[in-house]
């Protein structure tokens, strides 16, 4: 038995390779750059695997094909279906043409072998002739897997060097062009205007990412048919490509590329591109500095006042505005100033005797109000019907399921020689393109669902997240839920007592 951290293999039961009526699943994989190579085509692998199964007197119950997928991980449609069949004991043996058709990752290899072993499923490779029923067979398989991973990492390193060289020459290193450009990299003026509008709302109107998304959606300026979200606004503002800069960055320790703040999280290369820019470099650096300042919470005093623009005096109906207390020093030497709110009529004409409220007091009153609703659910109009967003998500998931079923039918037709390999690849390419489009749509909808609040039903979540989010997120949350918060108290002359609040309550009006 070979040792490997986190994995163990139990011997397969005696019947696994001792039967002639074994149910075999043939797994075929072809990556994009291998499709034209002799011996690696789908048709070539299918012929050899069918012949091998016939020589063993095995019954072929399933032929699973991943066309155009890399072996770097297990996130492949046919691979996931194979694992489903293994776990449901629908097959007795998995057969591949070569080991690297299954995976090029040592960790994934051991994961798969462990999964096969736990469900009493054997594994055969027609080229390497390894048998997982013996210790030596598993040891040799592991050694070969190490070389397969080494080959993949070597290829990945060469690709990365090639991409880096392209970037240093001012060329894009691949992938789709961002919103604002067509597939040939030409600027789309209509979309460029929307991108300029994003920056205008952020810089001139001082709106948050969420508020910008809401404004653009209200104006009907959608993002190629999709609604804007907080994330897409932030990613747009952070994208250096719009400033004529091509950026290439390394991966994080988890093997993924960072979406936000890439230049702060990994090493990057920035070079001027030869494409038409939407912003100047100076404009990009200007709003990027502001984004960083805001994320650190020290860009202006406006964020100190969580309830600015929301509070009303319960006595005279006037607005209440925020102020900061005079500076005071803590024992550790830190200088602090605490926000409080004052009736504007009291300030301007002293015709209102409403006392001032510390911000901590207002927060306490809001939490107390929400907690009272939590204890009395009858105060909330709970929505039982599915929202339009839920219906869209359900529709996309149904469409994805239909694609998976169609993919199985195409593979079945190919295995039974009802269609050619060229026809199979054309159908699978079409399904893959549609699947990727639906997955992007699903991600957008799920992002919207995370950001979207159903009022007042979602009000109860405020208590749960309040202490876990920063001031900017708190203010965005309040502005999204409340249209107006009115403060009430019967007190007039208040003497401040440390860590104590005077009797008061709030009434609210929702958006």
mmCIF file of C-alpha atoms in Angstrom, residues 107-273:
data_model
loop_
_atom_site.group_PDB
_atom_site.id
_atom_site.type_symbol
_atom_site.label_atom_id
_atom_site.label_comp_id
_atom_site.label_asym_id
_atom_site.label_seq_id
_atom_site.Cartn_x
_atom_site.Cartn_y
_atom_site.Cartn_z
ATOM 1 C CA UNK A 107 -3.814 15.149 -5.830
ATOM 2 C CA UNK A 108 -6.772 14.654 -8.174
ATOM 3 C CA UNK A 109 -5.420 11.250 -9.169
ATOM 4 C CA UNK A 110 -5.349 10.061 -5.589
ATOM 5 C CA UNK A 111 -8.772 11.590 -4.974
ATOM 6 C CA UNK A 112 -10.213 9.651 -7.908
ATOM 7 C CA UNK A 113 -8.511 6.370 -7.029
ATOM 8 C CA UNK A 114 -9.675 6.671 -3.440
ATOM 9 C CA UNK A 115 -13.210 7.380 -4.653
ATOM 10 C CA UNK A 116 -13.135 4.388 -7.009
ATOM 11 C CA UNK A 117 -11.772 2.118 -4.279
ATOM 12 C CA UNK A 118 -14.340 3.152 -1.671
ATOM 13 C CA UNK A 119 -17.150 2.274 -4.084
ATOM 14 C CA UNK A 120 -15.532 -0.968 -5.266
ATOM 15 C CA UNK A 121 -14.890 0.348 -8.788
ATOM 16 C CA UNK A 122 -11.798 -0.721 -10.700
ATOM 17 C CA UNK A 123 -9.651 1.419 -13.008
ATOM 18 C CA UNK A 124 -7.807 0.480 -16.193
ATOM 19 C CA UNK A 125 -5.641 2.460 -18.590
ATOM 20 C CA UNK A 126 -5.270 0.750 -21.974
ATOM 21 C CA UNK A 127 -1.822 2.207 -22.684
ATOM 22 C CA UNK A 128 -0.084 1.938 -19.320
ATOM 23 C CA UNK A 129 -1.751 -1.359 -18.322
ATOM 24 C CA UNK A 130 -1.937 -0.487 -14.635
ATOM 25 C CA UNK A 131 -4.151 -2.509 -12.306
ATOM 26 C CA UNK A 132 -5.461 -0.807 -9.163
ATOM 27 C CA UNK A 133 -6.157 -4.119 -7.463
ATOM 28 C CA UNK A 134 -2.471 -4.522 -6.530
ATOM 29 C CA UNK A 135 -0.159 -2.430 -4.347
ATOM 30 C CA UNK A 136 2.492 -2.313 -7.076
ATOM 31 C CA UNK A 137 -0.093 -1.205 -9.634
ATOM 32 C CA UNK A 138 -1.198 1.692 -7.422
ATOM 33 C CA UNK A 139 2.431 2.652 -6.679
ATOM 34 C CA UNK A 140 3.343 2.742 -10.376
ATOM 35 C CA UNK A 141 0.183 4.689 -11.114
ATOM 36 C CA UNK A 142 1.154 7.271 -8.524
ATOM 37 C CA UNK A 143 4.646 7.646 -9.989
ATOM 38 C CA UNK A 144 3.226 8.126 -13.472
ATOM 39 C CA UNK A 145 0.777 10.666 -12.083
ATOM 40 C CA UNK A 146 3.669 12.687 -10.647
ATOM 41 C CA UNK A 147 5.258 12.900 -14.105
ATOM 42 C CA UNK A 148 1.888 13.850 -15.621
ATOM 43 C CA UNK A 149 1.588 16.718 -13.138
ATOM 44 C CA UNK A 150 5.184 17.770 -13.803
ATOM 45 C CA UNK A 151 4.389 17.907 -17.527
ATOM 46 C CA UNK A 152 1.262 19.995 -16.911
ATOM 47 C CA UNK A 153 3.114 22.442 -14.642
ATOM 48 C CA UNK A 154 5.942 22.719 -17.191
ATOM 49 C CA UNK A 155 3.440 23.499 -19.944
ATOM 50 C CA UNK A 156 1.676 26.002 -17.671
ATOM 51 C CA UNK A 157 4.987 27.728 -16.913
ATOM 52 C CA UNK A 158 5.833 27.997 -20.635
ATOM 53 C CA UNK A 159 2.381 29.403 -21.338
ATOM 54 C CA UNK A 160 2.759 31.922 -18.511
ATOM 55 C CA UNK A 161 6.150 33.066 -19.827
ATOM 56 C CA UNK A 162 4.685 33.427 -23.317
ATOM 57 C CA UNK A 163 1.746 35.458 -21.986
ATOM 58 C CA UNK A 164 4.090 37.674 -19.967
ATOM 59 C CA UNK A 165 6.194 38.318 -23.070
ATOM 60 C CA UNK A 166 3.092 39.333 -25.046
ATOM 61 C CA UNK A 167 2.125 41.779 -22.299
ATOM 62 C CA UNK A 168 5.595 43.339 -22.282
ATOM 63 C CA UNK A 169 5.099 43.960 -25.999
ATOM 64 C CA UNK A 170 1.881 45.839 -25.257
ATOM 65 C CA UNK A 171 -0.390 43.040 -26.480
ATOM 66 C CA UNK A 172 -3.229 41.294 -24.676
ATOM 67 C CA UNK A 173 -2.360 37.869 -23.308
ATOM 68 C CA UNK A 174 -5.649 36.273 -24.342
ATOM 69 C CA UNK A 175 -9.175 35.932 -23.056
ATOM 70 C CA UNK A 176 -12.258 37.903 -23.944
ATOM 71 C CA UNK A 177 -12.209 41.643 -24.278
ATOM 72 C CA UNK A 178 -13.958 43.470 -21.444
ATOM 73 C CA UNK A 179 -17.274 45.278 -21.670
ATOM 74 C CA UNK A 180 -16.791 48.333 -23.858
ATOM 75 C CA UNK A 181 -14.927 46.494 -26.648
ATOM 76 C CA UNK A 182 -16.044 44.103 -29.369
ATOM 77 C CA UNK A 183 -14.496 40.697 -30.000
ATOM 78 C CA UNK A 184 -11.806 42.292 -32.183
ATOM 79 C CA UNK A 185 -10.812 44.788 -29.507
ATOM 80 C CA UNK A 186 -12.468 47.800 -31.137
ATOM 81 C CA UNK A 187 -14.085 50.361 -28.849
ATOM 82 C CA UNK A 188 -17.912 50.338 -28.719
ATOM 83 C CA UNK A 189 -18.786 54.000 -28.245
ATOM 84 C CA UNK A 190 -22.202 53.372 -26.687
ATOM 85 C CA UNK A 191 -20.721 51.093 -24.025
ATOM 86 C CA UNK A 192 -17.773 53.435 -23.505
ATOM 87 C CA UNK A 193 -20.251 56.190 -22.601
ATOM 88 C CA UNK A 194 -21.773 53.923 -19.945
ATOM 89 C CA UNK A 195 -18.310 53.269 -18.497
ATOM 90 C CA UNK A 196 -17.637 57.017 -18.385
ATOM 91 C CA UNK A 197 -21.011 57.398 -16.677
ATOM 92 C CA UNK A 198 -19.910 54.916 -13.992
ATOM 93 C CA UNK A 199 -16.882 57.057 -13.196
ATOM 94 C CA UNK A 200 -18.926 60.255 -13.250
ATOM 95 C CA UNK A 201 -21.410 58.885 -10.708
ATOM 96 C CA UNK A 202 -18.565 57.744 -8.487
ATOM 97 C CA UNK A 203 -16.420 60.872 -8.653
ATOM 98 C CA UNK A 204 -18.918 63.719 -9.097
ATOM 99 C CA UNK A 205 -22.009 62.418 -7.307
ATOM 100 C CA UNK A 206 -20.066 60.493 -4.679
ATOM 101 C CA UNK A 207 -22.320 57.437 -5.009
ATOM 102 C CA UNK A 208 -21.484 53.984 -3.636
ATOM 103 C CA UNK A 209 -21.040 50.976 -5.914
ATOM 104 C CA UNK A 210 -24.534 49.766 -5.033
ATOM 105 C CA UNK A 211 -26.137 53.145 -5.681
ATOM 106 C CA UNK A 212 -24.341 53.451 -9.030
ATOM 107 C CA UNK A 213 -25.682 50.029 -10.032
ATOM 108 C CA UNK A 214 -29.204 51.041 -9.056
ATOM 109 C CA UNK A 215 -28.942 54.353 -10.951
ATOM 110 C CA UNK A 216 -27.664 52.714 -14.147
ATOM 111 C CA UNK A 217 -30.371 50.053 -14.031
ATOM 112 C CA UNK A 218 -33.030 52.731 -13.482
ATOM 113 C CA UNK A 219 -31.653 54.635 -16.487
ATOM 114 C CA UNK A 220 -31.917 51.473 -18.579
ATOM 115 C CA UNK A 221 -28.153 51.347 -19.187
ATOM 116 C CA UNK A 222 -27.703 47.629 -18.779
ATOM 117 C CA UNK A 223 -24.494 45.678 -19.194
ATOM 118 C CA UNK A 224 -25.155 43.756 -22.432
ATOM 119 C CA UNK A 225 -28.565 42.664 -21.236
ATOM 120 C CA UNK A 226 -27.560 42.090 -17.611
ATOM 121 C CA UNK A 227 -28.246 44.405 -14.697
ATOM 122 C CA UNK A 228 -25.355 46.168 -13.021
ATOM 123 C CA UNK A 229 -24.377 44.989 -9.548
ATOM 124 C CA UNK A 230 -22.102 46.332 -6.842
ATOM 125 C CA UNK A 231 -19.386 43.908 -7.948
ATOM 126 C CA UNK A 232 -19.522 44.756 -11.663
ATOM 127 C CA UNK A 233 -19.329 48.480 -10.856
ATOM 128 C CA UNK A 234 -16.274 47.948 -8.629
ATOM 129 C CA UNK A 235 -14.554 45.700 -11.171
ATOM 130 C CA UNK A 236 -15.203 48.246 -13.922
ATOM 131 C CA UNK A 237 -13.630 51.078 -11.942
ATOM 132 C CA UNK A 238 -10.639 48.903 -11.018
ATOM 133 C CA UNK A 239 -9.977 47.648 -14.547
ATOM 134 C CA UNK A 240 -6.757 49.289 -15.847
ATOM 135 C CA UNK A 241 -7.575 48.218 -19.418
ATOM 136 C CA UNK A 242 -10.001 51.157 -19.658
ATOM 137 C CA UNK A 243 -7.032 53.475 -18.994
ATOM 138 C CA UNK A 244 -5.013 51.975 -21.840
ATOM 139 C CA UNK A 245 -3.024 49.694 -19.517
ATOM 140 C CA UNK A 246 -2.527 45.957 -20.045
ATOM 141 C CA UNK A 247 -2.014 44.114 -16.764
ATOM 142 C CA UNK A 248 -0.692 40.634 -16.203
ATOM 143 C CA UNK A 249 -0.638 39.206 -12.689
ATOM 144 C CA UNK A 250 0.314 35.973 -11.031
ATOM 145 C CA UNK A 251 -2.017 33.635 -9.161
ATOM 146 C CA UNK A 252 -2.649 33.582 -5.430
ATOM 147 C CA UNK A 253 -1.514 30.700 -3.203
ATOM 148 C CA UNK A 254 -4.834 28.915 -3.774
ATOM 149 C CA UNK A 255 -4.115 28.801 -7.520
ATOM 150 C CA UNK A 256 -6.767 31.361 -8.467
ATOM 151 C CA UNK A 257 -6.502 34.839 -9.917
ATOM 152 C CA UNK A 258 -7.751 37.655 -7.652
ATOM 153 C CA UNK A 259 -10.747 39.572 -8.990
ATOM 154 C CA UNK A 260 -10.403 42.689 -6.822
ATOM 155 C CA UNK A 261 -7.305 44.694 -5.855
ATOM 156 C CA UNK A 262 -5.058 42.458 -7.940
ATOM 157 C CA UNK A 263 -2.103 44.850 -7.810
ATOM 158 C CA UNK A 264 -2.199 44.749 -4.000
ATOM 159 C CA UNK A 265 -2.514 40.973 -3.667
ATOM 160 C CA UNK A 266 -0.102 39.558 -6.269
ATOM 161 C CA UNK A 267 2.809 40.706 -8.413
ATOM 162 C CA UNK A 268 1.619 42.383 -11.607
ATOM 163 C CA UNK A 269 3.109 43.772 -14.802
ATOM 164 C CA UNK A 270 1.530 46.959 -16.183
ATOM 165 C CA UNK A 271 2.443 48.173 -19.675
ATOM 166 C CA UNK A 272 0.806 50.666 -22.050
ATOM 167 C CA UNK A 273 -1.418 48.914 -24.597
#
